Each structure stands twice: as C-alpha cells, then as structure tokens.
Amino acid sequence: MTMTTSPTPSGPGFGERLRTGFGLLGPRHPRHALPMDQVDALTLPIGDDGVVVGVNNEGQPAILGVNRPTPYDIVLIGGLWTAQVMALRSAATGARVAVETGRPQAWMQMVHAMGGGQNGLSVYDVGRVPPQGASAGTPVLVVRDCGMRPPRGRVVSGPWQSVLTLLPYLSPVAPRLLRQARLAGIQRVSPDEAAELGRTMGLSRTEVESLPGLPDGVTLWCTDRDRQYVLTQPTDAEIGLLGTPRRMD
C-alpha cells in the first residue's frame, strides 16, 4: 500500500476547530449525494463518541469523550471503583491507560485480567510515569491515583492524552485541580465538603444538598455550563472483576 502525505492544514479557523474538539481534517474525497426520496431509508446510529460512564436521569447513555485532540483534565472526587470502571472502559475503546498510583496492589487484578499490562493498561509508581507517546492512532488516558495530595504530575494532559485525577475526599489541593479541570465528578461527600464544593464550583443549593446523600455508583458530573447526575451500572464482567459499585475502598 502506498502512503501519501498531505500538506499541513492551516488557515483561518483551523486552530479554533482543534480547540473545540472537531478534530483533524481528513483526506479529501468526492462528495456523496443521496436523493431526498431515499433519506428515510437511512438508519444510522447517531450519537456522541466516547466512553459510556453510565445513564442520566432520563435513562439515556451518558458519554464522556476522553480521546481528544486538545488537552483534557478530569477530576473525580469519589471512589476507586468508579475510576477503575472508567479506565477499563477507556481501554475497551482502544485507548492506552497509564495508572500512576501509590497503591499498585489495588490495580493488579485489572492488570492481570487485561494480559499483564500488554493490552492497554500499565501501572507505575507515583512520579514514575514515562512519556506515553500519545497520538490520534494511540490515544492515552493517564489515571492519577495518588491520594489526598497528588504531587504535580510529570506527565500532563496534551493532544490525545487526557488526565483523570482521583481524590478520595476534598483536600487542600482540590480547588487548584478543579480550576484547571475541564470536567469534574463528585460522588458522596460530607455536608461540610458539599458546602465547600458549592462555593468553589458555583453549585446550586439543590445540588449541594444532594451530595451527602448520593447513592453508591452515582456521580454529579460538572462542566462550566452543565450539571448531570449519572448512575454507573456495571456489566457482569465488571462486577466479576471489580465488584459492585461502592464509594469507599
């Protein structure tokens, strides 16, 4: 097969398309036309592309687009179980997952189940994650499971490399991490933590009051403009590997 190289895309608006996540420009092909009387015959599955993190209040799949051409930071204030489900599902979509953790034994069962680190998931000590070489063909999710006060990471988010930082509770470093995150997930926390998160993230009174009573497996996912409660429902295989949903480990 002969490979050809195309010129580097440029011009007005190209940087904006990358920033907003529309991706890289592909090769040029002739346009395909469909007569109007044949449109109703199409049955194409149209929806978001990414990892199914659960279902929303309407029972619809909640999709998290982890593999992006721009840096993407996620903070999850919650349990290890949810972070591991997200790592497992990200690997299933073709991403490589690099776990930076101070408790490697908690991840070993996943590593063994996925082929000893050869099939998409590797575990490293804190501060020892090597450069991952992320690209459009081999996107990467770095999971930072480094306790209450994770040090500044050597491997940071970048094109096709997202970073998920897990915090078991609200900690002194949480405000800084939340400010730089594009997405934040909050699971059950204490009333004092909920009040602090409400001030830091501009949550409504209803949202703040809901946080101490969230059931296991439920996460309030927050962006700058959106809030969504999501229930993560494990598959039978995930239950066999990770157990049932839980906030504490």
C-alpha positions as a Markdown table, in Angstrom:
| # | Residue | x | y | z |
|---|---|---|---|---|
| 1 | Met | 0.0 | 0.0 | 0.0 |
| 2 | Thr | 1.4 | 3.4 | -1.0 |
| 3 | Met | 1.1 | 6.1 | 1.6 |
| 4 | Thr | 0.9 | 9.8 | 0.6 |
| 5 | Thr | 1.4 | 12.8 | 2.7 |
| 6 | Ser | -0.9 | 15.8 | 2.7 |
| 7 | Pro | 0.1 | 19.4 | 3.4 |
| 8 | Thr | -0.3 | 20.6 | 7.0 |
| 9 | Pro | -3.7 | 22.2 | 7.3 |
| 10 | Ser | -3.7 | 25.8 | 8.1 |
| 11 | Gly | -5.7 | 29.0 | 7.6 |
| 12 | Pro | -8.3 | 30.9 | 9.5 |
| 13 | Gly | -10.4 | 28.9 | 11.9 |
| 14 | Phe | -8.2 | 25.8 | 11.9 |
| 15 | Gly | -6.9 | 26.4 | 15.5 |
| 16 | Glu | -10.4 | 27.0 | 16.7 |
| 17 | Arg | -11.6 | 23.8 | 15.2 |
| 18 | Leu | -8.9 | 21.9 | 17.1 |
| 19 | Arg | -9.6 | 23.7 | 20.3 |
| 20 | Thr | -13.3 | 22.9 | 20.3 |
| 21 | Gly | -12.7 | 19.2 | 19.6 |
| 22 | Phe | -13.8 | 18.9 | 16.0 |
| 23 | Gly | -10.6 | 17.0 | 15.3 |
| 24 | Leu | -8.1 | 17.0 | 12.5 |
| 25 | Leu | -9.0 | 17.5 | 8.8 |
| 26 | Gly | -9.1 | 14.2 | 6.9 |
| 27 | Pro | -8.3 | 13.4 | 3.3 |
| 28 | Arg | -10.4 | 15.0 | 0.6 |
| 29 | His | -12.8 | 12.7 | -1.2 |
| 30 | Pro | -15.6 | 13.4 | -3.7 |
| 31 | Arg | -18.9 | 14.3 | -2.1 |
| 32 | His | -21.6 | 11.6 | -1.9 |
| 33 | Ala | -25.2 | 12.7 | -2.8 |
| 34 | Leu | -28.4 | 11.0 | -1.8 |
| 35 | Pro | -31.8 | 11.7 | -3.4 |
| 36 | Met | -34.3 | 13.2 | -0.9 |
| 37 | Asp | -36.7 | 10.4 | -1.5 |
| 38 | Gln | -34.2 | 7.9 | -0.1 |
| 39 | Val | -33.3 | 9.8 | 3.1 |
| 40 | Asp | -36.0 | 7.9 | 5.1 |
| 41 | Ala | -34.3 | 4.6 | 4.2 |
| 42 | Leu | -31.2 | 5.6 | 6.3 |
| 43 | Thr | -31.0 | 4.0 | 9.8 |
| 44 | Leu | -27.6 | 5.4 | 11.0 |
| 45 | Pro | -26.8 | 5.3 | 14.8 |
| 46 | Ile | -26.1 | 8.9 | 15.5 |
| 47 | Gly | -24.7 | 9.9 | 18.9 |
| 48 | Asp | -21.7 | 11.0 | 20.9 |
| 49 | Asp | -18.4 | 9.2 | 20.6 |
| 50 | Gly | -16.6 | 8.2 | 23.8 |
| 51 | Val | -16.8 | 6.1 | 27.0 |
| 52 | Val | -20.2 | 5.3 | 28.4 |
| 53 | Val | -19.9 | 6.3 | 32.1 |
| 54 | Gly | -23.5 | 5.5 | 32.9 |
| 55 | Val | -27.0 | 6.6 | 32.4 |
| 56 | Asn | -28.6 | 10.0 | 33.2 |
| 57 | Asn | -31.9 | 10.9 | 34.8 |
| 58 | Glu | -33.7 | 10.1 | 31.6 |
| 59 | Gly | -32.1 | 6.7 | 31.3 |
| 60 | Gln | -30.1 | 7.8 | 28.3 |
| 61 | Pro | -26.4 | 6.8 | 28.0 |
| 62 | Ala | -24.0 | 9.4 | 29.4 |
| 63 | Ile | -21.0 | 9.7 | 27.1 |
| 64 | Leu | -17.6 | 11.0 | 28.2 |
| 65 | Gly | -15.3 | 11.9 | 25.2 |
| 66 | Val | -11.9 | 11.0 | 26.6 |
| 67 | Asn | -9.9 | 10.8 | 23.4 |
| 68 | Arg | -9.5 | 14.4 | 22.3 |
| 69 | Pro | -7.0 | 16.4 | 20.1 |
| 70 | Thr | -6.7 | 19.0 | 22.8 |
| 71 | Pro | -5.6 | 18.7 | 26.5 |
| 72 | Tyr | -8.4 | 17.5 | 28.8 |
| 73 | Asp | -8.2 | 17.3 | 32.6 |
| 74 | Ile | -10.8 | 15.4 | 34.7 |
| 75 | Val | -11.1 | 15.4 | 38.5 |
| 76 | Leu | -13.1 | 12.8 | 40.2 |
| 77 | Ile | -13.8 | 13.3 | 43.9 |
| 78 | Gly | -15.0 | 9.8 | 44.7 |
| 79 | Gly | -14.2 | 6.1 | 44.9 |
| 80 | Leu | -11.6 | 4.0 | 43.3 |
| 81 | Trp | -14.3 | 1.7 | 41.9 |
| 82 | Thr | -15.6 | 4.4 | 39.5 |
| 83 | Ala | -12.1 | 5.4 | 38.4 |
| 84 | Gln | -11.3 | 1.7 | 37.6 |
| 85 | Val | -14.5 | 1.3 | 35.6 |
| 86 | Met | -13.7 | 4.4 | 33.6 |
| 87 | Ala | -10.1 | 3.1 | 33.0 |
| 88 | Leu | -11.5 | -0.3 | 31.9 |
| 89 | Arg | -14.0 | 1.2 | 29.5 |
| 90 | Ser | -11.4 | 3.6 | 28.1 |
| 91 | Ala | -9.1 | 0.7 | 27.3 |
| 92 | Ala | -12.0 | -1.1 | 25.7 |
| 93 | Thr | -12.4 | 1.8 | 23.2 |
| 94 | Gly | -8.8 | 1.5 | 22.2 |
| 95 | Ala | -7.0 | 4.0 | 24.5 |
| 96 | Arg | -3.9 | 3.0 | 26.4 |
| 97 | Val | -4.3 | 3.6 | 30.1 |
| 98 | Ala | -1.4 | 4.6 | 32.3 |
| 99 | Val | -2.1 | 4.4 | 36.1 |
| 100 | Glu | 0.1 | 6.4 | 38.5 |
| 101 | Thr | -0.6 | 5.1 | 41.9 |
| 102 | Gly | 0.7 | 4.7 | 45.5 |
| 103 | Arg | -1.3 | 1.5 | 45.9 |
| 104 | Pro | -0.4 | -0.7 | 42.9 |
| 105 | Gln | -1.9 | -3.7 | 44.6 |
| 106 | Ala | -5.3 | -2.2 | 44.1 |
| 107 | Trp | -4.8 | -2.3 | 40.3 |
| 108 | Met | -3.1 | -5.6 | 39.9 |
| 109 | Gln | -6.2 | -7.6 | 39.4 |
| 110 | Met | -7.1 | -5.4 | 36.4 |
| 111 | Val | -3.6 | -5.6 | 35.0 |
| 112 | His | -3.7 | -9.5 | 35.2 |
| 113 | Ala | -7.2 | -9.6 | 33.7 |
| 114 | Met | -6.0 | -7.5 | 30.7 |
| 115 | Gly | -2.9 | -9.6 | 29.9 |
| 116 | Gly | -0.3 | -8.4 | 32.3 |
| 117 | Gly | 0.0 | -4.8 | 31.1 |
| 118 | Gln | 0.4 | -5.8 | 27.4 |
| 119 | Asn | -3.1 | -5.0 | 26.3 |
| 120 | Gly | -3.8 | -1.4 | 27.2 |
| 121 | Leu | -3.2 | -0.8 | 30.9 |
| 122 | Ser | 0.1 | -0.2 | 32.7 |
| 123 | Val | 0.7 | 0.7 | 36.4 |
| 124 | Tyr | 3.5 | 3.0 | 37.6 |
| 125 | Asp | 4.7 | 4.3 | 41.0 |
| 126 | Val | 4.0 | 7.9 | 41.8 |
| 127 | Gly | 6.3 | 10.2 | 39.8 |
| 128 | Arg | 7.5 | 7.3 | 37.5 |
| 129 | Val | 5.1 | 7.6 | 34.5 |
| 130 | Pro | 7.2 | 7.8 | 31.4 |
| 131 | Pro | 6.2 | 9.8 | 28.3 |
| 132 | Gln | 3.4 | 7.9 | 26.6 |
| 133 | Gly | 3.7 | 9.0 | 23.0 |
| 134 | Ala | 0.0 | 9.7 | 22.6 |
| 135 | Ser | -1.3 | 10.3 | 19.1 |
| 136 | Ala | -4.6 | 10.2 | 17.2 |
| 137 | Gly | -4.0 | 6.5 | 16.5 |
| 138 | Thr | -2.9 | 5.6 | 20.1 |
| 139 | Pro | -4.8 | 8.0 | 22.5 |
| 140 | Val | -3.9 | 7.8 | 26.2 |
| 141 | Leu | -5.7 | 8.2 | 29.5 |
| 142 | Val | -3.5 | 8.8 | 32.5 |
| 143 | Val | -5.2 | 8.0 | 35.8 |
| 144 | Arg | -3.6 | 9.7 | 38.8 |
| 145 | Asp | -4.5 | 7.7 | 41.9 |
| 146 | Cys | -2.1 | 9.5 | 44.2 |
| 147 | Gly | -4.1 | 10.1 | 47.4 |
| 148 | Met | -5.3 | 13.3 | 49.0 |
| 149 | Arg | -2.3 | 15.5 | 47.9 |
| 150 | Pro | -1.2 | 14.3 | 44.5 |
| 151 | Pro | 2.1 | 15.9 | 43.5 |
| 152 | Arg | 2.3 | 17.8 | 40.3 |
| 153 | Gly | 2.5 | 15.2 | 37.6 |
| 154 | Arg | 5.5 | 14.8 | 35.3 |
| 155 | Val | 3.1 | 13.6 | 32.5 |
| 156 | Val | 0.4 | 16.1 | 31.9 |
| 157 | Ser | -2.6 | 16.4 | 29.6 |
| 158 | Gly | -1.9 | 17.1 | 25.9 |
| 159 | Pro | -3.2 | 16.3 | 22.4 |
| 160 | Trp | -4.8 | 12.8 | 22.6 |
| 161 | Gln | -3.7 | 12.4 | 26.2 |
| 162 | Ser | -6.3 | 13.1 | 28.9 |
| 163 | Val | -5.6 | 13.0 | 32.6 |
| 164 | Leu | -8.1 | 11.8 | 35.3 |
| 165 | Thr | -7.1 | 12.7 | 38.9 |
| 166 | Leu | -8.8 | 10.7 | 41.6 |
| 167 | Leu | -9.3 | 12.4 | 45.0 |
| 168 | Pro | -10.9 | 10.3 | 47.8 |
| 169 | Tyr | -12.0 | 13.4 | 49.6 |
| 170 | Leu | -11.9 | 17.2 | 49.2 |
| 171 | Ser | -8.4 | 18.2 | 50.0 |
| 172 | Pro | -6.3 | 21.5 | 50.1 |
| 173 | Val | -5.2 | 20.9 | 46.5 |
| 174 | Ala | -8.7 | 20.2 | 45.2 |
| 175 | Pro | -9.5 | 23.9 | 44.4 |
| 176 | Arg | -6.4 | 24.2 | 42.2 |
| 177 | Leu | -7.2 | 20.9 | 40.4 |
| 178 | Leu | -10.8 | 21.8 | 39.9 |
| 179 | Arg | -9.9 | 25.2 | 38.4 |
| 180 | Gln | -7.8 | 23.6 | 35.8 |
| 181 | Ala | -10.1 | 20.7 | 35.1 |
| 182 | Arg | -12.5 | 20.7 | 32.1 |
| 183 | Leu | -14.7 | 18.2 | 33.8 |
| 184 | Ala | -15.3 | 17.4 | 37.5 |
| 185 | Gly | -17.1 | 14.4 | 39.0 |
| 186 | Ile | -18.4 | 14.5 | 42.6 |
| 187 | Gln | -19.6 | 11.4 | 44.5 |
| 188 | Arg | -21.0 | 11.3 | 48.1 |
| 189 | Val | -19.2 | 13.7 | 50.3 |
| 190 | Ser | -19.8 | 15.2 | 53.8 |
| 191 | Pro | -22.1 | 18.2 | 54.3 |
| 192 | Asp | -19.1 | 20.4 | 55.0 |
| 193 | Glu | -17.3 | 19.2 | 51.8 |
| 194 | Ala | -20.5 | 19.7 | 49.9 |
| 195 | Ala | -20.8 | 23.3 | 51.1 |
| 196 | Glu | -17.2 | 24.0 | 50.2 |
| 197 | Leu | -17.7 | 22.5 | 46.7 |
| 198 | Gly | -20.8 | 24.6 | 46.3 |
| 199 | Arg | -18.7 | 27.8 | 46.8 |
| 200 | Thr | -15.8 | 26.6 | 44.7 |
| 201 | Met | -17.8 | 25.3 | 41.8 |
| 202 | Gly | -20.9 | 27.6 | 41.9 |
| 203 | Leu | -23.3 | 24.7 | 42.6 |
| 204 | Ser | -26.9 | 25.3 | 43.2 |
| 205 | Arg | -28.4 | 24.9 | 46.7 |
| 206 | Thr | -30.3 | 21.8 | 45.5 |
| 207 | Glu | -27.1 | 20.2 | 44.1 |
| 208 | Val | -25.1 | 21.0 | 47.3 |
| 209 | Glu | -27.9 | 19.4 | 49.5 |
| 210 | Ser | -27.9 | 16.3 | 47.3 |
| 211 | Leu | -24.2 | 15.5 | 47.6 |
| 212 | Pro | -24.2 | 13.9 | 51.1 |
| 213 | Gly | -26.9 | 11.5 | 50.1 |
| 214 | Leu | -25.8 | 10.3 | 46.7 |
| 215 | Pro | -26.1 | 6.5 | 46.4 |
| 216 | Asp | -23.1 | 4.3 | 45.6 |
| 217 | Gly | -22.4 | 4.5 | 41.8 |
| 218 | Val | -24.0 | 7.9 | 41.3 |
| 219 | Thr | -21.8 | 10.9 | 40.3 |
| 220 | Leu | -22.6 | 14.5 | 39.7 |
| 221 | Trp | -20.6 | 15.4 | 36.6 |
| 222 | Cys | -20.0 | 19.2 | 36.2 |
| 223 | Thr | -18.6 | 21.3 | 33.4 |
| 224 | Asp | -18.6 | 25.1 | 33.3 |
| 225 | Arg | -22.1 | 25.1 | 31.8 |
| 226 | Asp | -23.7 | 21.8 | 32.6 |
| 227 | Arg | -24.5 | 19.5 | 35.5 |
| 228 | Gln | -25.6 | 15.9 | 35.2 |
| 229 | Tyr | -26.3 | 13.1 | 37.6 |
| 230 | Val | -25.1 | 9.8 | 36.2 |
| 231 | Leu | -25.6 | 6.3 | 37.5 |
| 232 | Thr | -22.7 | 3.9 | 36.6 |
| 233 | Gln | -24.2 | 0.5 | 36.0 |
| 234 | Pro | -21.5 | -2.3 | 35.9 |
| 235 | Thr | -21.7 | -5.2 | 33.4 |
| 236 | Asp | -21.5 | -8.7 | 34.7 |
| 237 | Ala | -17.8 | -8.8 | 33.7 |
| 238 | Glu | -17.1 | -5.6 | 35.6 |
| 239 | Ile | -18.8 | -7.0 | 38.7 |
| 240 | Gly | -16.7 | -10.2 | 38.4 |
| 241 | Leu | -13.5 | -8.1 | 38.2 |
| 242 | Leu | -14.2 | -5.1 | 40.4 |
| 243 | Gly | -17.2 | -6.0 | 42.5 |
| 244 | Thr | -20.4 | -3.9 | 42.9 |
| 245 | Pro | -20.4 | 0.0 | 43.0 |
| 246 | Arg | -19.0 | 1.5 | 46.2 |
| 247 | Arg | -17.9 | 4.9 | 47.3 |
| 248 | Met | -15.3 | 3.7 | 49.9 |
| 249 | Asp | -12.5 | 1.3 | 49.4 |
